[in-house]
Amino acid sequence: DIQMTQSPSSLSASVGDRVTITCRASQNINSYLNWYLQKPGKAPDLLIYGASNLQNGVPSRFGGSGSGTDFTLTISSLEPEDFATYYCQQSYTNPRTFGQGTRVEI
Amino acid sequence: EVQLVESGGGLAQPGGSLRLSCAASGFAFRSYGMNWVRQAPGLGLEWLSHISASGATIYYADSVKGRFTISRDNAKNSLYLQMNTLRVEDTAFYYCARDATSWRDFDPWGQGTLVTVSS
């Protein structure tokens, strides 16, 4: 199975900060990397697919990059509604493993 | 509106069974692969199973292989997860999710249904 490792596991930030979350795959997954945001008590929502494609309706302050084994989610300027948990997921092969999550808090 | 709605969660005893359903609306259900994902309270996301659009191809996570069965009824726009030989560690929120694009990303997700396994 492909292991997905996110870092950091949690971070503290302020509104307006630039935030970067990294995700590393245990083997090459090309660009089959997706990012999700989950708020407490809610289902996850898709942010980025195919490593760098912004999902319809997602604000442009979110961006994704990377290929192969190393990927990055960047939030250019944090808004209050961005405080949540972020997950990466590889969809290159089954099982479609998730990272352990990164909690972004104030 | 593209929507997925799960049902069937509840309390089950260890060794018992439950059948979850996921009702799809707002899109051509028969054209999309579907998935089940779960999340134990306070923990991360775990992919469980995938079924192709036709139902011909199925995959499972090792943690549920041999105990859970995914299926679909394209005429009823519905996805199912039959869960047998339940364990305490199967306690979680269970989500259905659609394979959205050729990148096999998940969108949308249902709201989730809670399964509690306890004696």
Coordinates of N, CA, C and O in Angstrom, one line a residue, chain A residues 1 31-34 36 38 42-46 49-50 53 55 87 89 91-100, chain B residues 35 37 39 43-47 50 59-62 95 99-112:
Chain A
D1 N 0.8 -1.2 0.0 CA 0.0 0.0 0.0 C 0.9 1.3 0.0 O 2.0 1.3 0.6
S31 N 0.5 12.5 -10.7 CA -0.2 13.7 -10.2 C -1.6 13.3 -9.6 O -2.5 14.1 -9.5
Y32 N -1.7 12.0 -9.2 CA -3.0 11.5 -8.7 C -3.0 11.8 -7.2 O -3.0 10.9 -6.3
L33 N -3.1 13.1 -6.9 CA -3.1 13.6 -5.5 C -4.2 14.6 -5.4 O -4.3 15.6 -6.2
N34 N -5.1 14.4 -4.4 CA -6.2 15.3 -4.1 C -6.1 15.8 -2.7 O -5.6 15.2 -1.8
Y36 N -8.5 17.7 0.4 CA -9.9 17.9 1.0 C -9.8 18.7 2.2 O -8.8 18.7 3.0
Q38 N -12.0 19.5 5.8 CA -13.1 19.0 6.6 C -13.3 19.9 7.8 O -12.3 20.2 8.6
K42 N -18.7 17.9 9.8 CA -19.2 17.9 8.4 C -18.4 16.9 7.6 O -17.3 16.4 8.0
A43 N -18.9 16.5 6.4 CA -18.2 15.7 5.5 C -17.1 16.5 4.9 O -17.1 17.7 4.8
P44 N -16.0 15.8 4.4 CA -15.0 16.5 3.7 C -15.5 17.1 2.4 O -16.5 16.6 1.8
D45 N -14.8 18.2 1.9 CA -15.1 18.8 0.7 C -13.8 18.8 -0.2 O -12.7 19.1 0.3
L46 N -14.0 18.6 -1.5 CA -12.8 18.6 -2.4 C -12.3 20.0 -2.7 O -13.1 20.9 -3.0
Y49 N -7.8 18.7 -7.1 CA -7.7 17.4 -7.7 C -6.6 17.3 -8.7 O -6.2 18.4 -9.3
G50 N -6.0 16.2 -9.0 CA -4.9 16.0 -9.9 C -3.8 16.9 -9.6 O -3.1 17.5 -10.4
N53 N -5.4 21.1 -9.8 CA -6.6 21.6 -10.4 C -7.6 22.1 -9.3 O -8.0 21.3 -8.4
Q55 N -10.9 22.9 -7.6 CA -12.3 22.5 -7.8 C -13.2 23.7 -8.0 O -12.9 24.8 -7.4
Y87 N -6.8 17.1 4.4 CA -6.3 15.8 4.1 C -5.8 15.7 2.7 O -6.5 16.2 1.7
Q89 N -4.9 12.8 -0.4 CA -5.3 11.5 -0.7 C -4.7 11.1 -2.1 O -4.7 11.9 -3.0
S91 N -4.9 8.9 -5.4 CA -5.9 8.1 -6.2 C -5.2 7.4 -7.3 O -5.8 7.0 -8.3
Y92 N -3.9 7.1 -7.2 CA -3.1 6.5 -8.2 C -3.5 5.0 -8.3 O -3.6 4.4 -9.3
T93 N -3.7 4.4 -7.1 CA -4.0 3.0 -7.0 C -4.8 2.7 -5.8 O -4.8 3.5 -4.8
N94 N -5.4 1.5 -5.8 CA -6.2 1.1 -4.6 C -5.2 0.3 -3.6 O -4.4 -0.5 -4.1
P95 N -5.4 0.4 -2.3 CA -6.3 1.3 -1.6 C -5.9 2.8 -1.7 O -4.8 3.1 -1.7
R96 N -6.9 3.6 -1.9 CA -6.7 5.0 -2.1 C -6.5 5.7 -0.8 O -7.4 6.4 -0.2
T97 N -5.3 5.7 -0.3 CA -5.0 6.1 1.0 C -5.0 7.6 1.2 O -4.6 8.4 0.3
F98 N -5.3 8.0 2.5 CA -5.3 9.4 2.9 C -4.1 9.7 3.8 O -3.6 8.8 4.5
G99 N -3.7 10.9 3.8 CA -2.8 11.4 4.8 C -3.5 11.4 6.2 O -4.7 11.3 6.2
Q100 N -2.7 11.6 7.2 CA -3.3 11.6 8.6 C -4.0 12.9 8.9 O -4.7 13.0 9.9
Chain B
N35 N -17.6 5.1 -4.0 CA -16.8 4.6 -2.9 C -17.4 4.8 -1.6 O -18.3 5.6 -1.4
V37 N -16.1 5.5 2.4 CA -15.0 6.0 3.3 C -15.5 6.1 4.7 O -16.7 6.4 4.9
Q39 N -14.7 7.2 9.0 CA -13.9 8.1 9.9 C -14.3 7.8 11.3 O -15.5 8.1 11.7
L43 N -10.8 10.8 14.5 CA -9.6 10.3 13.8 C -9.7 10.6 12.3 O -10.6 11.4 11.9
G44 N -8.8 10.1 11.5 CA -8.7 10.5 10.1 C -9.6 9.6 9.2 O -10.4 8.8 9.6
L45 N -9.4 9.9 7.9 CA -10.3 9.2 6.9 C -9.7 7.9 6.4 O -8.4 7.8 6.2
E46 N -10.5 6.9 6.3 CA -10.1 5.6 5.8 C -10.9 5.2 4.6 O -12.1 5.0 4.8
W47 N -10.3 5.0 3.4 CA -11.0 4.5 2.3 C -11.3 3.0 2.5 O -10.5 2.3 2.9
H50 N -14.4 0.5 -3.4 CA -14.8 1.1 -4.6 C -15.5 0.2 -5.5 O -15.2 -1.0 -5.5
Y59 N -13.1 -3.1 -5.4 CA -11.9 -3.2 -4.6 C -12.3 -3.0 -3.1 O -13.2 -2.2 -2.8
Y60 N -11.5 -3.6 -2.2 CA -11.7 -3.4 -0.8 C -10.4 -3.1 -0.1 O -9.3 -3.6 -0.5
A61 N -10.5 -2.4 1.0 CA -9.4 -2.2 2.0 C -9.2 -3.6 2.7 O -10.2 -4.3 3.0
D62 N -8.0 -3.9 3.1 CA -7.7 -5.1 3.8 C -8.5 -5.2 5.1 O -8.9 -6.3 5.5
Y95 N -19.2 7.4 5.0 CA -19.5 8.3 3.9 C -19.5 7.6 2.6 O -18.6 6.7 2.3
D99 N -16.6 9.1 -7.5 CA -15.4 9.4 -8.3 C -15.8 10.5 -9.3 O -16.6 10.3 -10.2
A100 N -15.2 11.7 -9.1 CA -15.7 12.8 -9.8 C -15.1 13.0 -11.2 O -15.8 13.3 -12.2
T101 N -13.8 12.8 -11.4 CA -13.1 13.0 -12.6 C -12.2 11.8 -12.9 O -12.1 10.9 -12.2
S102 N -11.5 11.9 -14.0 CA -10.5 10.9 -14.4 C -9.3 10.8 -13.4 O -8.6 9.9 -13.4
W103 N -9.2 11.8 -12.5 CA -8.2 11.8 -11.5 C -8.7 11.0 -10.3 O -8.0 10.8 -9.3
R104 N -9.9 10.5 -10.3 CA -10.5 9.6 -9.3 C -10.6 10.4 -7.9 O -10.5 9.7 -6.9
D105 N -10.8 11.7 -8.0 CA -11.1 12.4 -6.8 C -12.5 12.2 -6.3 O -13.3 11.8 -7.1
F106 N -12.8 12.5 -5.1 CA -14.1 12.2 -4.5 C -14.9 13.5 -4.4 O -14.5 14.4 -3.6
D107 N -16.0 13.6 -5.1 CA -16.9 14.7 -5.0 C -18.2 14.4 -5.7 O -18.1 13.9 -6.9
P108 N -19.3 14.6 -5.1 CA -19.4 15.0 -3.7 C -19.3 13.9 -2.7 O -19.1 12.7 -3.1
W109 N -19.5 14.2 -1.4 CA -19.6 13.3 -0.4 C -21.0 13.4 0.2 O -21.6 14.4 0.2
G110 N -21.5 12.3 0.7 CA -22.7 12.3 1.5 C -22.4 13.0 2.9 O -21.3 13.3 3.2
Q111 N -23.5 13.1 3.6 CA -23.4 13.8 4.9 C -22.9 12.8 6.0 O -22.4 13.2 7.1
G112 N -22.9 11.5 5.7 CA -22.4 10.5 6.6 C -23.5 9.9 7.5 O -24.5 10.5 7.7

